[in-house]
Coordinates of C-alpha atoms and ligand atoms in Angstrom, one line a residue:
M1320 CA 267.9 98.7 97.2
T1321 CA 271.6 98.3 97.3
D1322 CA 272.1 101.7 95.8
T1323 CA 270.1 103.4 98.5
L1324 CA 272.1 101.5 101.1
L1325 CA 275.4 102.5 99.4
A1326 CA 274.4 106.2 99.0
G1327 CA 276.6 108.3 101.2
L1328 CA 279.3 105.8 101.6
P1329 CA 282.8 107.1 100.9
G1330 CA 284.2 107.6 97.4
F1331 CA 287.4 105.7 96.6
D1332 CA 290.0 108.1 95.5
P1333 CA 292.8 107.2 93.1
G1334 CA 296.1 106.4 94.8
W1335 CA 294.4 105.0 97.8
V1336 CA 294.6 101.4 99.2
W1337 CA 291.5 100.1 101.0
L1338 CA 292.1 97.0 103.1
V1339 CA 288.8 95.2 103.2
G1340 CA 287.6 92.2 105.1
A1341 CA 285.4 89.8 103.0
G1342 CA 284.0 87.8 105.9
P1343 CA 284.4 84.1 106.4
G1344 CA 282.8 82.8 103.3
D1345 CA 279.1 83.4 102.7
P1346 CA 278.9 86.4 100.3
G1347 CA 276.0 87.8 102.4
L1348 CA 278.5 88.5 105.2
L1349 CA 280.3 91.1 103.2
T1350 CA 279.7 94.6 104.6
L1351 CA 278.1 97.5 102.7
H1352 CA 281.5 99.3 102.9
G1353 CA 283.0 96.2 101.3
V1354 CA 280.5 96.3 98.4
N1355 CA 281.0 100.0 98.1
A1356 CA 284.8 99.5 97.8
L1357 CA 284.5 96.7 95.3
R1358 CA 282.2 98.7 93.0
Q1359 CA 284.8 101.5 92.7
A1360 CA 288.0 99.5 92.6
D1361 CA 290.4 99.6 89.7
V1362 CA 292.5 96.7 91.0
V1363 CA 291.5 94.0 93.5
V1364 CA 294.3 92.0 95.2
Y1365 CA 292.5 89.1 96.8
D1366 CA 293.3 86.1 99.0
A1367 CA 292.6 82.4 98.7
L1368 CA 289.6 82.3 101.1
V1369 CA 287.5 84.9 99.2
D1370 CA 284.4 83.6 97.5
S1371 CA 284.2 84.3 93.8
R1372 CA 280.7 85.7 94.1
I1373 CA 282.1 88.5 96.3
L1374 CA 284.6 89.3 93.5
E1375 CA 281.7 89.8 91.1
H1376 CA 280.8 93.1 92.8
A1377 CA 284.0 94.6 91.1
P1378 CA 283.5 96.3 87.8
K1379 CA 284.2 94.1 84.7
S1380 CA 287.1 96.4 83.9
A1381 CA 288.8 95.9 87.2
E1382 CA 292.1 94.1 87.3
M1383 CA 291.8 91.0 89.5
I1384 CA 295.1 89.9 91.1
Y1385 CA 295.2 86.6 93.1
A1386 CA 297.6 86.8 96.1
G1387 CA 296.6 83.6 97.8
K1388 CA 298.7 81.8 100.2
R1389 CA 297.6 79.1 102.7
G1390 CA 298.7 77.7 106.0
G1391 CA 299.6 80.8 107.8
R1392 CA 303.3 80.4 107.4
P1393 CA 305.5 83.3 106.6
S1394 CA 305.6 83.5 102.8
P1395 CA 308.2 85.0 100.6
T1396 CA 305.4 86.6 98.6
Q1397 CA 304.1 88.7 101.5
R1398 CA 306.7 91.4 100.8
S1399 CA 306.0 91.2 97.1
I1400 CA 302.3 91.6 97.8
T1401 CA 303.0 94.7 99.8
L1402 CA 305.3 96.1 97.2
R1403 CA 302.6 95.5 94.6
L1404 CA 300.0 97.4 96.6
I1405 CA 302.4 100.3 96.9
E1406 CA 303.3 100.3 93.2
L1407 CA 299.7 100.2 92.1
A1408 CA 298.7 103.0 94.4
Q1409 CA 301.6 105.1 93.2
A1410 CA 300.4 104.5 89.7
G1411 CA 297.2 106.2 90.7
K1412 CA 294.9 103.2 91.0
R1413 CA 292.2 102.6 93.4
V1414 CA 293.6 99.5 95.1
L1415 CA 291.4 97.1 97.0
R1416 CA 293.2 94.6 99.1
L1417 CA 290.6 92.0 99.9
K1418 CA 291.2 89.5 102.7
G1419 CA 289.2 86.7 104.2
G1420 CA 287.4 87.5 107.5
D1421 CA 288.7 90.7 109.1
P1422 CA 291.9 92.2 107.8
F1423 CA 293.2 93.0 111.3
V1424 CA 292.6 89.5 112.8
F1425 CA 295.5 87.1 112.0
G1426 CA 295.4 88.5 108.4
R1427 CA 298.5 90.6 108.2
G1428 CA 296.4 93.6 107.6
G1429 CA 298.4 95.4 110.3
E1430 CA 301.7 94.6 108.5
E1431 CA 300.4 95.8 105.1
A1432 CA 298.9 99.0 106.6
L1433 CA 302.3 99.7 108.3
A1434 CA 304.1 99.3 105.0
L1435 CA 301.6 101.7 103.4
T1436 CA 302.2 104.2 106.1
E1437 CA 305.9 104.0 105.6
A1438 CA 305.5 104.5 101.9
G1439 CA 303.2 107.5 102.5
I1440 CA 300.2 105.8 100.8
P1441 CA 296.8 106.8 102.2
F1442 CA 294.6 103.9 103.2
R1443 CA 291.2 102.9 104.7
I1444 CA 290.4 99.8 106.8
V1445 CA 287.1 98.1 106.2
P1446 CA 286.6 95.5 109.0
G1447 CA 285.0 92.2 108.2
I1448 CA 283.3 89.4 110.1
T1449 CA 286.1 87.2 111.4
A1450 CA 285.9 83.4 111.1
G1451 CA 286.4 83.0 114.8
I1452 CA 283.1 84.7 115.5
G1453 CA 281.0 84.5 112.4
G1454 CA 282.2 81.0 111.4
L1455 CA 281.4 79.7 114.8
A1456 CA 278.0 81.3 114.7
Y1457 CA 277.2 79.4 111.5
A1458 CA 278.0 76.2 113.5
G1459 CA 275.7 77.3 116.3
I1460 CA 278.5 78.2 118.7
P1461 CA 278.3 81.6 120.4
A1462 CA 281.7 83.1 121.2
T1463 CA 280.4 84.1 124.6
H1464 CA 277.4 83.2 126.8
R1465 CA 276.5 84.8 130.1
D1466 CA 276.3 81.4 131.9
T1467 CA 279.6 80.0 130.7
N1468 CA 282.3 82.7 129.8
S1469 CA 282.9 86.3 130.4
S1470 CA 285.9 86.3 128.1
V1471 CA 287.0 84.7 124.8
T1472 CA 290.6 84.3 123.7
F1473 CA 291.7 84.2 120.0
I1474 CA 295.0 82.3 119.4
T1475 CA 296.9 81.5 116.2
G1476 CA 298.3 77.9 116.0
H1477 CA 301.1 79.1 113.8
S1478 CA 303.8 81.6 114.8
V1479 CA 306.0 83.5 112.3
T1480 CA 308.2 80.4 112.0
G1481 CA 305.2 78.1 111.3
E1482 CA 305.5 76.4 114.7
V1483 CA 303.2 76.5 117.7
P1484 CA 303.7 79.9 119.1
D1485 CA 306.2 79.8 122.0
N1486 CA 305.6 83.3 123.2
L1487 CA 302.3 82.3 124.8
N1488 CA 301.8 81.4 128.5
W1489 CA 300.0 78.1 127.8
Q1490 CA 299.5 77.4 131.5
A1491 CA 297.8 80.8 132.1
L1492 CA 295.6 80.2 129.0
A1493 CA 294.8 76.6 130.1
T1494 CA 293.4 77.8 133.5
G1495 CA 292.5 81.4 132.7
A1496 CA 290.8 81.4 129.3
P1497 CA 287.4 79.7 129.5
V1498 CA 286.8 79.8 125.8
I1499 CA 289.6 79.6 123.3
V1500 CA 289.2 80.0 119.6
L1501 CA 292.1 78.8 117.5
Y1502 CA 293.0 79.9 113.9
M1503 CA 295.4 78.1 111.7
A1504 CA 295.7 75.3 114.3
V1505 CA 294.6 72.1 112.6
K1506 CA 298.1 70.9 111.9
H1507 CA 299.4 71.6 115.4
M1508 CA 296.2 70.7 117.3
G1509 CA 297.8 67.6 119.0
R1510 CA 300.6 69.7 120.4
I1511 CA 298.3 72.6 121.4
A1512 CA 295.9 70.2 123.2
A1513 CA 298.8 68.6 125.1
K1514 CA 300.2 72.1 126.2
L1515 CA 296.7 73.0 127.5
I1516 CA 296.2 69.7 129.3
D1517 CA 299.7 69.9 130.8
G1518 CA 298.9 73.5 131.9
G1519 CA 295.9 72.2 133.8
R1520 CA 293.0 72.2 131.3
N1521 CA 290.4 69.5 131.8
P1522 CA 291.0 66.8 129.1
D1523 CA 287.2 66.4 128.9
D1524 CA 286.7 70.0 127.7
L1525 CA 284.5 70.2 124.6
V1526 CA 286.2 71.0 121.3
A1527 CA 284.6 71.8 117.9
F1528 CA 286.4 72.0 114.6
V1529 CA 284.5 74.1 112.1
S1530 CA 286.0 73.8 108.7
N1531 CA 285.0 75.9 105.7
A1532 CA 282.6 77.7 108.0
A1533 CA 279.9 79.8 106.3
T1534 CA 280.5 78.0 103.0
A1535 CA 278.7 75.2 101.2
K1536 CA 281.5 72.9 102.3
M1537 CA 281.1 73.7 106.0
R1538 CA 281.7 70.7 108.3
V1539 CA 281.7 70.5 112.1
V1540 CA 283.2 67.8 114.2
E1541 CA 283.1 67.7 118.0
C1542 CA 285.4 65.8 120.4
R1543 CA 287.0 66.1 123.8
L1544 CA 290.3 68.0 124.3
S1545 CA 292.1 64.7 124.9
D1546 CA 291.1 63.4 121.5
A1547 CA 291.6 66.7 119.6
G1548 CA 295.0 65.8 118.1
E1549 CA 293.6 62.6 116.7
T1550 CA 290.4 64.2 115.5
A1551 CA 292.3 67.0 113.8
K1552 CA 293.9 64.5 111.4
D1553 CA 290.6 64.2 109.6
V1554 CA 289.7 67.9 109.6
E1555 CA 290.1 69.9 106.4
A1556 CA 291.6 73.4 106.6
P1557 CA 290.7 76.2 106.8
A1558 CA 289.1 75.5 110.2
V1559 CA 288.4 77.4 113.3
I1560 CA 288.6 75.4 116.5
A1561 CA 286.6 76.3 119.6
I1562 CA 287.5 74.9 123.0
G1563 CA 285.2 75.3 126.1
P1564 CA 281.7 75.1 127.4
V1565 CA 280.1 77.2 124.6
V1566 CA 280.6 74.2 122.3
G1567 CA 278.0 72.4 124.3
L1568 CA 275.4 75.0 123.3
R1569 CA 275.7 73.8 119.8
A1570 CA 273.4 70.8 120.5
S1571 CA 270.6 73.3 121.0
L1572 CA 271.7 76.1 118.7
D1573 CA 272.8 74.4 115.5
W1574 CA 270.4 76.2 113.2
M1575 CA 272.5 75.5 110.1
G1576 CA 272.7 71.8 110.8
R1577 CA 268.9 71.6 111.1
M1578 CA 268.6 73.2 107.7
N1579 CA 271.1 70.9 106.1
D1580 CA 269.8 67.8 107.8
G1581 CA 272.6 65.3 108.6
R1582 CA 275.4 67.1 106.8
V1583 CA 276.8 68.5 110.0
L1584 CA 278.3 66.0 112.5
V1585 CA 277.8 66.0 116.2
S1586 CA 279.5 63.3 118.2
P1587 CA 277.0 61.3 120.2
D1588 CA 278.6 61.9 123.6
T1589 CA 278.6 65.7 123.4
A1590 CA 275.1 65.8 122.1
Q1591 CA 274.0 63.7 125.1
D1592 CA 275.9 65.8 127.6
A1593 CA 274.3 68.9 126.3
A1594 CA 270.9 67.3 126.4
E1595 CA 271.4 66.4 130.1
Ligands
SAH2834 N1 291.6 87.4 108.7 C1 290.9 86.1 108.8 C2 291.9 85.0 109.4 C3 293.0 84.7 108.4 S1 294.1 83.5 109.0 C4 289.7 86.2 109.7 O1 289.5 87.2 110.4 O2 288.8 85.3 109.7 C5 293.4 82.0 108.2 C6 292.6 81.2 109.2 O3 291.4 81.7 109.4 C7 292.4 79.8 108.7 O4 293.5 78.9 109.0 C8 291.2 79.4 109.6 O5 291.7 79.1 110.9 C9 290.5 80.7 109.7 N2 289.4 80.8 108.6 C10 289.2 81.7 107.7 N3 288.1 81.5 107.0 C11 287.6 80.4 107.5 C12 286.4 79.6 107.2 N4 285.6 80.0 106.2 N5 286.1 78.5 108.0 C13 286.9 78.2 109.0 N6 288.1 78.8 109.3 C14 288.4 79.9 108.6

C-alpha cells in the first residue's frame, strides 16, 4: 500500500538537502513526503527528538548522523551542523535533515535553509506536524475552538541567549492572546507566568503541560496559571504548554487518556470546572 501512496512523489536528486519534519513523536505522524525522503536518502542528519522507528525507513546503506541538542539554547554545534549539510551536499549526497515536529517552527529550519541558499545548495522543505498542535491533540486539547478562541499564539520560552524572550510584548500577549502555546518553556515557566499575570492575565487561567507528547512516555499535568511555575518543577522536557480555555475541553476530549486508563493526570479542580 505504501508504494502506491508514494508513487508520484518527487525523486531525491544527488546534491540536494531536504529539510524534513518528523512530527512530534508517534511514527504514524510522519508524512508520506517524509517516508519518500527517508527511503531515498544517502545521509540522514537527525535530531534528538526523532523516534528510532522513523529512522528505520532509511535504507540500511544510509549514513545516520546524530545532531541532537536539547534545551533550545544556542549551540556551538549549530554552525557545524549547517557546514556538514553543505559539505555532504557538495559531495553529491542526497542529504536528509530530519527534525522533530515541523522544521520551520522553532526548529532552526529557516536558519539552515538560509545557509543552504547562501551556499547555492538546492533544497526542499517537507513540513511536519508541530508539537504545539499535534502534541496537544494527543492530550485532547484543540488549538482552537469556535466558542473559546479565534486565535492561537505560539511562543518560545527561550530566546537566542537562553533567557525568557525580552522582545515580546508580554502585556499585549497577556490580554490579547486567548490561547498561548509555549515551546521550550518548562525551565522558565515561573517567570513567564509572572509576566503574563503582571500583564493582566487571569491567574486562574487553565494550564496544561504535555510532556513527551505523542510518545509512549506522554504525560499531562494541569494546573492554574498562578501555580504553573511550581508545577513546572516536576515536568519533564520536552513539553508543550497550553494556556487558556481550550485546556478545559480536555476533560471531555482526552481520548488518549481514556485508552491508557489512569496514566494521564488531570487535576481534580480543572476536571470539576470543565464538568460544570
Ligand atoms: N520543530 C519542533 C519544535 C522544536 S523546539 C516542532 O515543530 O514541534 C523543541 C521544543 O518542541 C521542545 O522544547 C518542546 O517544547 C517541543 N516538543 C517537541 N517535541 C515534543 C513532544 N513530543 N512533546 C512535547 N513537546 C515537544
